[in-house]
């Protein structure tokens, strides 16, 4: 059986701004959704987040809030090292991944780095889903 699995676009870039002691995390993600009579069943593959929305506006609001909560928890509550290890665990990779991860884990100052999600494990119920892409920033004081 051939499926029309949508291509997902998920990345996380760390952009240090030493002049203001901030780190900006620029991220993009794809949300897949299926429409039904009840509303929209949604899935964010990059972060393995499932949710339900009653409208497209609510879908966008919830997707943004859920990803923001993901970053808030991992970066602010668990710390940089735990966040980097979690990104690795869920399938994000960077160029020269092993060297870059070792450097990032051993340094207090994160360098400009871009991680891309390399897996496309999409549940079968979202194989022919519609999609929308979002790009946003998350600022962290360092």
PDB file of N, CA, C and O in Angstrom, residues 18-87:
ATOM      1  N   UNK A  18      25.802  37.499  22.409  1.00  0.00           N
ATOM      2  CA  UNK A  18      26.574  37.840  23.607  1.00  0.00           C
ATOM      3  C   UNK A  18      26.447  39.297  24.023  1.00  0.00           C
ATOM      4  O   UNK A  18      26.535  39.609  25.206  1.00  0.00           O
ATOM      5  N   UNK A  19      26.196  40.190  23.068  1.00  0.00           N
ATOM      6  CA  UNK A  19      26.106  41.606  23.404  1.00  0.00           C
ATOM      7  C   UNK A  19      24.936  41.919  24.330  1.00  0.00           C
ATOM      8  O   UNK A  19      24.944  42.923  25.034  1.00  0.00           O
ATOM      9  N   UNK A  20      23.929  41.050  24.362  1.00  0.00           N
ATOM     10  CA  UNK A  20      22.778  41.259  25.247  1.00  0.00           C
ATOM     11  C   UNK A  20      22.581  40.076  26.198  1.00  0.00           C
ATOM     12  O   UNK A  20      21.555  39.975  26.856  1.00  0.00           O
ATOM     13  N   UNK A  21      23.564  39.193  26.281  1.00  0.00           N
ATOM     14  CA  UNK A  21      23.510  38.010  27.153  1.00  0.00           C
ATOM     15  C   UNK A  21      22.236  37.201  26.943  1.00  0.00           C
ATOM     16  O   UNK A  21      21.561  36.810  27.884  1.00  0.00           O
ATOM     17  N   UNK A  22      21.915  36.962  25.680  1.00  0.00           N
ATOM     18  CA  UNK A  22      20.739  36.178  25.337  1.00  0.00           C
ATOM     19  C   UNK A  22      21.100  35.099  24.336  1.00  0.00           C
ATOM     20  O   UNK A  22      22.075  35.210  23.602  1.00  0.00           O
ATOM     21  N   UNK A  23      20.283  34.091  24.336  1.00  0.00           N
ATOM     22  CA  UNK A  23      20.369  33.035  23.347  1.00  0.00           C
ATOM     23  C   UNK A  23      19.001  32.991  22.677  1.00  0.00           C
ATOM     24  O   UNK A  23      17.976  32.927  23.355  1.00  0.00           O
ATOM     25  N   UNK A  24      18.987  33.089  21.368  1.00  0.00           N
ATOM     26  CA  UNK A  24      17.729  32.974  20.639  1.00  0.00           C
ATOM     27  C   UNK A  24      17.666  31.585  20.031  1.00  0.00           C
ATOM     28  O   UNK A  24      18.608  31.140  19.382  1.00  0.00           O
ATOM     29  N   UNK A  25      16.568  30.911  20.275  1.00  0.00           N
ATOM     30  CA  UNK A  25      16.325  29.620  19.648  1.00  0.00           C
ATOM     31  C   UNK A  25      15.295  29.860  18.566  1.00  0.00           C
ATOM     32  O   UNK A  25      14.155  30.216  18.850  1.00  0.00           O
ATOM     33  N   UNK A  26      15.737  29.739  17.323  1.00  0.00           N
ATOM     34  CA  UNK A  26      14.829  29.864  16.182  1.00  0.00           C
ATOM     35  C   UNK A  26      14.402  28.449  15.821  1.00  0.00           C
ATOM     36  O   UNK A  26      15.245  27.572  15.671  1.00  0.00           O
ATOM     37  N   UNK A  27      13.117  28.228  15.741  1.00  0.00           N
ATOM     38  CA  UNK A  27      12.655  26.878  15.438  1.00  0.00           C
ATOM     39  C   UNK A  27      11.534  26.908  14.410  1.00  0.00           C
ATOM     40  O   UNK A  27      10.801  27.885  14.293  1.00  0.00           O
ATOM     41  N   UNK A  28      11.459  25.830  13.652  1.00  0.00           N
ATOM     42  CA  UNK A  28      10.377  25.668  12.692  1.00  0.00           C
ATOM     43  C   UNK A  28       9.818  24.273  12.894  1.00  0.00           C
ATOM     44  O   UNK A  28      10.537  23.355  13.275  1.00  0.00           O
ATOM     45  N   UNK A  29       8.526  24.139  12.677  1.00  0.00           N
ATOM     46  CA  UNK A  29       7.914  22.832  12.822  1.00  0.00           C
ATOM     47  C   UNK A  29       6.695  22.728  11.919  1.00  0.00           C
ATOM     48  O   UNK A  29       6.130  23.722  11.499  1.00  0.00           O
ATOM     49  N   UNK A  30       6.330  21.508  11.627  1.00  0.00           N
ATOM     50  CA  UNK A  30       5.165  21.205  10.817  1.00  0.00           C
ATOM     51  C   UNK A  30       4.109  20.582  11.725  1.00  0.00           C
ATOM     52  O   UNK A  30       4.419  19.716  12.526  1.00  0.00           O
ATOM     53  N   UNK A  31       2.884  21.040  11.579  1.00  0.00           N
ATOM     54  CA  UNK A  31       1.762  20.414  12.270  1.00  0.00           C
ATOM     55  C   UNK A  31       0.890  19.737  11.222  1.00  0.00           C
ATOM     56  O   UNK A  31       0.512  20.350  10.231  1.00  0.00           O
ATOM     57  N   UNK A  32       0.622  18.473  11.443  1.00  0.00           N
ATOM     58  CA  UNK A  32      -0.268  17.712  10.571  1.00  0.00           C
ATOM     59  C   UNK A  32      -1.648  17.696  11.220  1.00  0.00           C
ATOM     60  O   UNK A  32      -1.764  17.647  12.441  1.00  0.00           O
ATOM     61  N   UNK A  33      -2.691  17.761  10.395  1.00  0.00           N
ATOM     62  CA  UNK A  33      -4.025  17.745  10.980  1.00  0.00           C
ATOM     63  C   UNK A  33      -5.029  17.091  10.039  1.00  0.00           C
ATOM     64  O   UNK A  33      -4.927  17.167   8.829  1.00  0.00           O
ATOM     65  N   UNK A  34      -5.975  16.416  10.673  1.00  0.00           N
ATOM     66  CA  UNK A  34      -7.094  15.791   9.971  1.00  0.00           C
ATOM     67  C   UNK A  34      -8.373  16.473  10.422  1.00  0.00           C
ATOM     68  O   UNK A  34      -8.597  16.644  11.625  1.00  0.00           O
ATOM     69  N   UNK A  35      -9.189  16.855   9.465  1.00  0.00           N
ATOM     70  CA  UNK A  35     -10.468  17.486   9.788  1.00  0.00           C
ATOM     71  C   UNK A  35     -11.531  16.413   9.986  1.00  0.00           C
ATOM     72  O   UNK A  35     -11.540  15.403   9.294  1.00  0.00           O
ATOM     73  N   UNK A  36     -12.400  16.673  10.949  1.00  0.00           N
ATOM     74  CA  UNK A  36     -13.549  15.800  11.176  1.00  0.00           C
ATOM     75  C   UNK A  36     -14.738  16.682  11.524  1.00  0.00           C
ATOM     76  O   UNK A  36     -14.603  17.904  11.641  1.00  0.00           O
ATOM     77  N   UNK A  37     -15.880  16.079  11.723  1.00  0.00           N
ATOM     78  CA  UNK A  37     -17.065  16.853  12.098  1.00  0.00           C
ATOM     79  C   UNK A  37     -16.880  17.536  13.452  1.00  0.00           C
ATOM     80  O   UNK A  37     -17.422  18.608  13.681  1.00  0.00           O
ATOM     81  N   UNK A  38     -16.134  16.901  14.343  1.00  0.00           N
ATOM     82  CA  UNK A  38     -15.918  17.457  15.684  1.00  0.00           C
ATOM     83  C   UNK A  38     -14.896  18.596  15.696  1.00  0.00           C
ATOM     84  O   UNK A  38     -14.926  19.452  16.568  1.00  0.00           O
ATOM     85  N   UNK A  39     -13.950  18.568  14.781  1.00  0.00           N
ATOM     86  CA  UNK A  39     -12.887  19.573  14.759  1.00  0.00           C
ATOM     87  C   UNK A  39     -11.636  19.042  14.082  1.00  0.00           C
ATOM     88  O   UNK A  39     -11.716  18.248  13.146  1.00  0.00           O
ATOM     89  N   UNK A  40     -10.475  19.443  14.584  1.00  0.00           N
ATOM     90  CA  UNK A  40      -9.190  19.098  13.977  1.00  0.00           C
ATOM     91  C   UNK A  40      -8.362  18.238  14.929  1.00  0.00           C
ATOM     92  O   UNK A  40      -8.084  18.644  16.060  1.00  0.00           O
ATOM     93  N   UNK A  41      -7.977  17.067  14.462  1.00  0.00           N
ATOM     94  CA  UNK A  41      -7.064  16.215  15.211  1.00  0.00           C
ATOM     95  C   UNK A  41      -5.668  16.536  14.707  1.00  0.00           C
ATOM     96  O   UNK A  41      -5.389  16.391  13.517  1.00  0.00           O
ATOM     97  N   UNK A  42      -4.797  16.982  15.598  1.00  0.00           N
ATOM     98  CA  UNK A  42      -3.499  17.531  15.193  1.00  0.00           C
ATOM     99  C   UNK A  42      -2.332  16.753  15.795  1.00  0.00           C
ATOM    100  O   UNK A  42      -2.444  16.175  16.879  1.00  0.00           O
ATOM    101  N   UNK A  43      -1.214  16.816  15.089  1.00  0.00           N
ATOM    102  CA  UNK A  43      -0.003  16.124  15.530  1.00  0.00           C
ATOM    103  C   UNK A  43       1.209  16.929  15.087  1.00  0.00           C
ATOM    104  O   UNK A  43       1.297  17.351  13.931  1.00  0.00           O
ATOM    105  N   UNK A  44       2.134  17.165  16.016  1.00  0.00           N
ATOM    106  CA  UNK A  44       3.400  17.832  15.706  1.00  0.00           C
ATOM    107  C   UNK A  44       4.480  16.757  15.772  1.00  0.00           C
ATOM    108  O   UNK A  44       4.933  16.385  16.859  1.00  0.00           O
ATOM    109  N   UNK A  45       4.903  16.211  14.624  1.00  0.00           N
ATOM    110  CA  UNK A  45       5.843  15.091  14.614  1.00  0.00           C
ATOM    111  C   UNK A  45       7.182  15.382  15.283  1.00  0.00           C
ATOM    112  O   UNK A  45       7.725  14.526  15.966  1.00  0.00           O
ATOM    113  N   UNK A  46       7.708  16.570  15.105  1.00  0.00           N
ATOM    114  CA  UNK A  46       9.021  16.875  15.661  1.00  0.00           C
ATOM    115  C   UNK A  46       9.086  16.757  17.164  1.00  0.00           C
ATOM    116  O   UNK A  46      10.133  16.433  17.723  1.00  0.00           O
ATOM    117  N   UNK A  47       7.975  16.992  17.833  1.00  0.00           N
ATOM    118  CA  UNK A  47       7.963  16.982  19.289  1.00  0.00           C
ATOM    119  C   UNK A  47       7.012  15.920  19.839  1.00  0.00           C
ATOM    120  O   UNK A  47       6.788  15.854  21.038  1.00  0.00           O
ATOM    121  N   UNK A  48       6.444  15.109  18.957  1.00  0.00           N
ATOM    122  CA  UNK A  48       5.527  14.030  19.313  1.00  0.00           C
ATOM    123  C   UNK A  48       4.380  14.535  20.185  1.00  0.00           C
ATOM    124  O   UNK A  48       4.061  13.975  21.226  1.00  0.00           O
ATOM    125  N   UNK A  49       3.752  15.620  19.735  1.00  0.00           N
ATOM    126  CA  UNK A  49       2.652  16.252  20.464  1.00  0.00           C
ATOM    127  C   UNK A  49       1.353  16.038  19.690  1.00  0.00           C
ATOM    128  O   UNK A  49       1.262  16.376  18.514  1.00  0.00           O
ATOM    129  N   UNK A  50       0.353  15.480  20.361  1.00  0.00           N
ATOM    130  CA  UNK A  50      -0.986  15.301  19.807  1.00  0.00           C
ATOM    131  C   UNK A  50      -1.931  16.258  20.526  1.00  0.00           C
ATOM    132  O   UNK A  50      -1.830  16.428  21.743  1.00  0.00           O
ATOM    133  N   UNK A  51      -2.866  16.852  19.786  1.00  0.00           N
ATOM    134  CA  UNK A  51      -3.876  17.688  20.425  1.00  0.00           C
ATOM    135  C   UNK A  51      -5.092  17.817  19.517  1.00  0.00           C
ATOM    136  O   UNK A  51      -5.058  17.441  18.346  1.00  0.00           O
ATOM    137  N   UNK A  52      -6.170  18.351  20.076  1.00  0.00           N
ATOM    138  CA  UNK A  52      -7.422  18.545  19.361  1.00  0.00           C
ATOM    139  C   UNK A  52      -7.753  20.027  19.367  1.00  0.00           C
ATOM    140  O   UNK A  52      -7.539  20.720  20.368  1.00  0.00           O
ATOM    141  N   UNK A  53      -8.276  20.539  18.263  1.00  0.00           N
ATOM    142  CA  UNK A  53      -8.687  21.944  18.169  1.00  0.00           C
ATOM    143  C   UNK A  53     -10.041  22.006  17.471  1.00  0.00           C
ATOM    144  O   UNK A  53     -10.359  21.163  16.631  1.00  0.00           O
ATOM    145  N   UNK A  54     -10.800  23.021  17.815  1.00  0.00           N
ATOM    146  CA  UNK A  54     -12.132  23.154  17.212  1.00  0.00           C
ATOM    147  C   UNK A  54     -12.132  24.032  15.964  1.00  0.00           C
ATOM    148  O   UNK A  54     -13.112  24.066  15.235  1.00  0.00           O
ATOM    149  N   UNK A  55     -11.018  24.767  15.732  1.00  0.00           N
ATOM    150  CA  UNK A  55     -10.939  25.647  14.562  1.00  0.00           C
ATOM    151  C   UNK A  55      -9.480  25.779  14.139  1.00  0.00           C
ATOM    152  O   UNK A  55      -8.566  25.408  14.879  1.00  0.00           O
ATOM    153  N   UNK A  56      -9.266  26.342  12.949  1.00  0.00           N
ATOM    154  CA  UNK A  56      -7.894  26.571  12.487  1.00  0.00           C
ATOM    155  C   UNK A  56      -7.178  27.583  13.363  1.00  0.00           C
ATOM    156  O   UNK A  56      -5.977  27.456  13.633  1.00  0.00           O
ATOM    157  N   UNK A  57      -7.897  28.596  13.823  1.00  0.00           N
ATOM    158  CA  UNK A  57      -7.295  29.602  14.709  1.00  0.00           C
ATOM    159  C   UNK A  57      -6.848  28.951  16.017  1.00  0.00           C
ATOM    160  O   UNK A  57      -5.733  29.194  16.498  1.00  0.00           O
ATOM    161  N   UNK A  58      -7.697  28.113  16.576  1.00  0.00           N
ATOM    162  CA  UNK A  58      -7.337  27.425  17.820  1.00  0.00           C
ATOM    163  C   UNK A  58      -6.182  26.456  17.582  1.00  0.00           C
ATOM    164  O   UNK A  58      -5.304  26.316  18.419  1.00  0.00           O
ATOM    165  N   UNK A  59      -6.162  25.790  16.422  1.00  0.00           N
ATOM    166  CA  UNK A  59      -5.057  24.886  16.072  1.00  0.00           C
ATOM    167  C   UNK A  59      -3.727  25.620  16.114  1.00  0.00           C
ATOM    168  O   UNK A  59      -2.765  25.169  16.712  1.00  0.00           O
ATOM    169  N   UNK A  60      -3.685  26.803  15.506  1.00  0.00           N
ATOM    170  CA  UNK A  60      -2.456  27.589  15.472  1.00  0.00           C
ATOM    171  C   UNK A  60      -2.055  28.035  16.874  1.00  0.00           C
ATOM    172  O   UNK A  60      -0.886  27.932  17.256  1.00  0.00           O
ATOM    173  N   UNK A  61      -3.010  28.503  17.639  1.00  0.00           N
ATOM    174  CA  UNK A  61      -2.737  28.964  19.004  1.00  0.00           C
ATOM    175  C   UNK A  61      -2.200  27.824  19.870  1.00  0.00           C
ATOM    176  O   UNK A  61      -1.205  27.985  20.579  1.00  0.00           O
ATOM    177  N   UNK A  62      -2.861  26.665  19.803  1.00  0.00           N
ATOM    178  CA  UNK A  62      -2.427  25.527  20.622  1.00  0.00           C
ATOM    179  C   UNK A  62      -1.059  25.027  20.176  1.00  0.00           C
ATOM    180  O   UNK A  62      -0.199  24.725  21.014  1.00  0.00           O
ATOM    181  N   UNK A  63      -0.822  24.917  18.870  1.00  0.00           N
ATOM    182  CA  UNK A  63       0.485  24.454  18.374  1.00  0.00           C
ATOM    183  C   UNK A  63       1.600  25.365  18.872  1.00  0.00           C
ATOM    184  O   UNK A  63       2.644  24.892  19.343  1.00  0.00           O
ATOM    185  N   UNK A  64       1.380  26.676  18.794  1.00  0.00           N
ATOM    186  CA  UNK A  64       2.396  27.615  19.279  1.00  0.00           C
ATOM    187  C   UNK A  64       2.600  27.486  20.786  1.00  0.00           C
ATOM    188  O   UNK A  64       3.735  27.496  21.276  1.00  0.00           O
ATOM    189  N   UNK A  65       1.519  27.363  21.541  1.00  0.00           N
ATOM    190  CA  UNK A  65       1.616  27.242  22.999  1.00  0.00           C
ATOM    191  C   UNK A  65       2.308  25.941  23.403  1.00  0.00           C
ATOM    192  O   UNK A  65       3.132  25.927  24.321  1.00  0.00           O
ATOM    193  N   UNK A  66       1.996  24.858  22.718  1.00  0.00           N
ATOM    194  CA  UNK A  66       2.593  23.557  23.060  1.00  0.00           C
ATOM    195  C   UNK A  66       4.096  23.539  22.774  1.00  0.00           C
ATOM    196  O   UNK A  66       4.868  23.039  23.595  1.00  0.00           O
ATOM    197  N   UNK A  67       4.504  24.072  21.645  1.00  0.00           N
ATOM    198  CA  UNK A  67       5.945  24.084  21.351  1.00  0.00           C
ATOM    199  C   UNK A  67       6.666  25.054  22.277  1.00  0.00           C
ATOM    200  O   UNK A  67       7.776  24.771  22.730  1.00  0.00           O
ATOM    201  N   UNK A  68       6.040  26.185  22.585  1.00  0.00           N
ATOM    202  CA  UNK A  68       6.649  27.127  23.520  1.00  0.00           C
ATOM    203  C   UNK A  68       6.821  26.461  24.894  1.00  0.00           C
ATOM    204  O   UNK A  68       7.860  26.609  25.538  1.00  0.00           O
ATOM    205  N   UNK A  69       5.830  25.702  25.320  1.00  0.00           N
ATOM    206  CA  UNK A  69       5.918  24.988  26.600  1.00  0.00           C
ATOM    207  C   UNK A  69       7.034  23.952  26.572  1.00  0.00           C
ATOM    208  O   UNK A  69       7.732  23.749  27.567  1.00  0.00           O
ATOM    209  N   UNK A  70       7.207  23.289  25.431  1.00  0.00           N
ATOM    210  CA  UNK A  70       8.285  22.322  25.271  1.00  0.00           C
ATOM    211  C   UNK A  70       9.636  22.992  25.528  1.00  0.00           C
ATOM    212  O   UNK A  70      10.443  22.504  26.319  1.00  0.00           O
ATOM    213  N   UNK A  71       9.866  24.138  24.873  1.00  0.00           N
ATOM    214  CA  UNK A  71      11.132  24.847  25.057  1.00  0.00           C
ATOM    215  C   UNK A  71      11.263  25.398  26.473  1.00  0.00           C
ATOM    216  O   UNK A  71      12.336  25.345  27.070  1.00  0.00           O
ATOM    217  N   UNK A  72      10.193  25.932  27.000  1.00  0.00           N
ATOM    218  CA  UNK A  72      10.215  26.488  28.348  1.00  0.00           C
ATOM    219  C   UNK A  72      10.621  25.416  29.352  1.00  0.00           C
ATOM    220  O   UNK A  72      11.468  25.646  30.213  1.00  0.00           O
ATOM    221  N   UNK A  73      10.024  24.239  29.244  1.00  0.00           N
ATOM    222  CA  UNK A  73      10.350  23.150  30.165  1.00  0.00           C
ATOM    223  C   UNK A  73      11.800  22.717  30.021  1.00  0.00           C
ATOM    224  O   UNK A  73      12.541  22.654  30.990  1.00  0.00           O
ATOM    225  N   UNK A  74      12.220  22.386  28.797  1.00  0.00           N
ATOM    226  CA  UNK A  74      13.548  21.809  28.616  1.00  0.00           C
ATOM    227  C   UNK A  74      14.664  22.819  28.824  1.00  0.00           C
ATOM    228  O   UNK A  74      15.688  22.501  29.426  1.00  0.00           O
ATOM    229  N   UNK A  75      14.516  24.037  28.324  1.00  0.00           N
ATOM    230  CA  UNK A  75      15.608  25.004  28.418  1.00  0.00           C
ATOM    231  C   UNK A  75      15.652  25.651  29.802  1.00  0.00           C
ATOM    232  O   UNK A  75      16.700  25.701  30.438  1.00  0.00           O
ATOM    233  N   UNK A  76      14.510  26.144  30.280  1.00  0.00           N
ATOM    234  CA  UNK A  76      14.499  26.883  31.543  1.00  0.00           C
ATOM    235  C   UNK A  76      14.461  25.991  32.773  1.00  0.00           C
ATOM    236  O   UNK A  76      15.095  26.291  33.772  1.00  0.00           O
ATOM    237  N   UNK A  77      13.707  24.894  32.710  1.00  0.00           N
ATOM    238  CA  UNK A  77      13.541  24.046  33.887  1.00  0.00           C
ATOM    239  C   UNK A  77      14.596  22.946  33.996  1.00  0.00           C
ATOM    240  O   UNK A  77      15.064  22.651  35.088  1.00  0.00           O
ATOM    241  N   UNK A  78      14.936  22.334  32.894  1.00  0.00           N
ATOM    242  CA  UNK A  78      15.859  21.207  32.921  1.00  0.00           C
ATOM    243  C   UNK A  78      17.307  21.594  32.602  1.00  0.00           C
ATOM    244  O   UNK A  78      18.213  20.843  32.895  1.00  0.00           O
ATOM    245  N   UNK A  79      17.513  22.729  31.955  1.00  0.00           N
ATOM    246  CA  UNK A  79      18.863  23.192  31.666  1.00  0.00           C
ATOM    247  C   UNK A  79      19.343  22.820  30.271  1.00  0.00           C
ATOM    248  O   UNK A  79      18.786  21.952  29.603  1.00  0.00           O
ATOM    249  N   UNK A  80      20.406  23.512  29.864  1.00  0.00           N
ATOM    250  CA  UNK A  80      20.951  23.370  28.521  1.00  0.00           C
ATOM    251  C   UNK A  80      21.394  21.938  28.221  1.00  0.00           C
ATOM    252  O   UNK A  80      21.079  21.392  27.164  1.00  0.00           O
ATOM    253  N   UNK A  81      22.105  21.305  29.143  1.00  0.00           N
ATOM    254  CA  UNK A  81      22.620  19.964  28.889  1.00  0.00           C
ATOM    255  C   UNK A  81      21.470  18.967  28.689  1.00  0.00           C
ATOM    256  O   UNK A  81      21.478  18.189  27.741  1.00  0.00           O
ATOM    257  N   UNK A  82      20.484  18.998  29.567  1.00  0.00           N
ATOM    258  CA  UNK A  82      19.332  18.097  29.431  1.00  0.00           C
ATOM    259  C   UNK A  82      18.576  18.365  28.139  1.00  0.00           C
ATOM    260  O   UNK A  82      18.096  17.436  27.482  1.00  0.00           O
ATOM    261  N   UNK A  83      18.459  19.634  27.775  1.00  0.00           N
ATOM    262  CA  UNK A  83      17.768  19.996  26.542  1.00  0.00           C
ATOM    263  C   UNK A  83      18.489  19.405  25.335  1.00  0.00           C
ATOM    264  O   UNK A  83      17.862  18.789  24.463  1.00  0.00           O
ATOM    265  N   UNK A  84      19.799  19.557  25.275  1.00  0.00           N
ATOM    266  CA  UNK A  84      20.573  19.029  24.154  1.00  0.00           C
ATOM    267  C   UNK A  84      20.470  17.505  24.083  1.00  0.00           C
ATOM    268  O   UNK A  84      20.314  16.932  22.997  1.00  0.00           O
ATOM    269  N   UNK A  85      20.539  16.847  25.231  1.00  0.00           N
ATOM    270  CA  UNK A  85      20.428  15.391  25.249  1.00  0.00           C
ATOM    271  C   UNK A  85      19.034  14.940  24.805  1.00  0.00           C
ATOM    272  O   UNK A  85      18.894  13.935  24.108  1.00  0.00           O
ATOM    273  N   UNK A  86      18.014  15.700  25.185  1.00  0.00           N
ATOM    274  CA  UNK A  86      16.662  15.353  24.768  1.00  0.00           C
ATOM    275  C   UNK A  86      16.496  15.535  23.252  1.00  0.00           C
ATOM    276  O   UNK A  86      15.867  14.691  22.586  1.00  0.00           O
ATOM    277  N   UNK A  87      17.052  16.608  22.698  1.00  0.00           N
ATOM    278  CA  UNK A  87      16.996  16.801  21.237  1.00  0.00           C
ATOM    279  C   UNK A  87      17.627  15.610  20.523  1.00  0.00           C
ATOM    280  O   UNK A  87      17.085  15.102  19.542  1.00  0.00           O
TER     281      UNK A  87
END
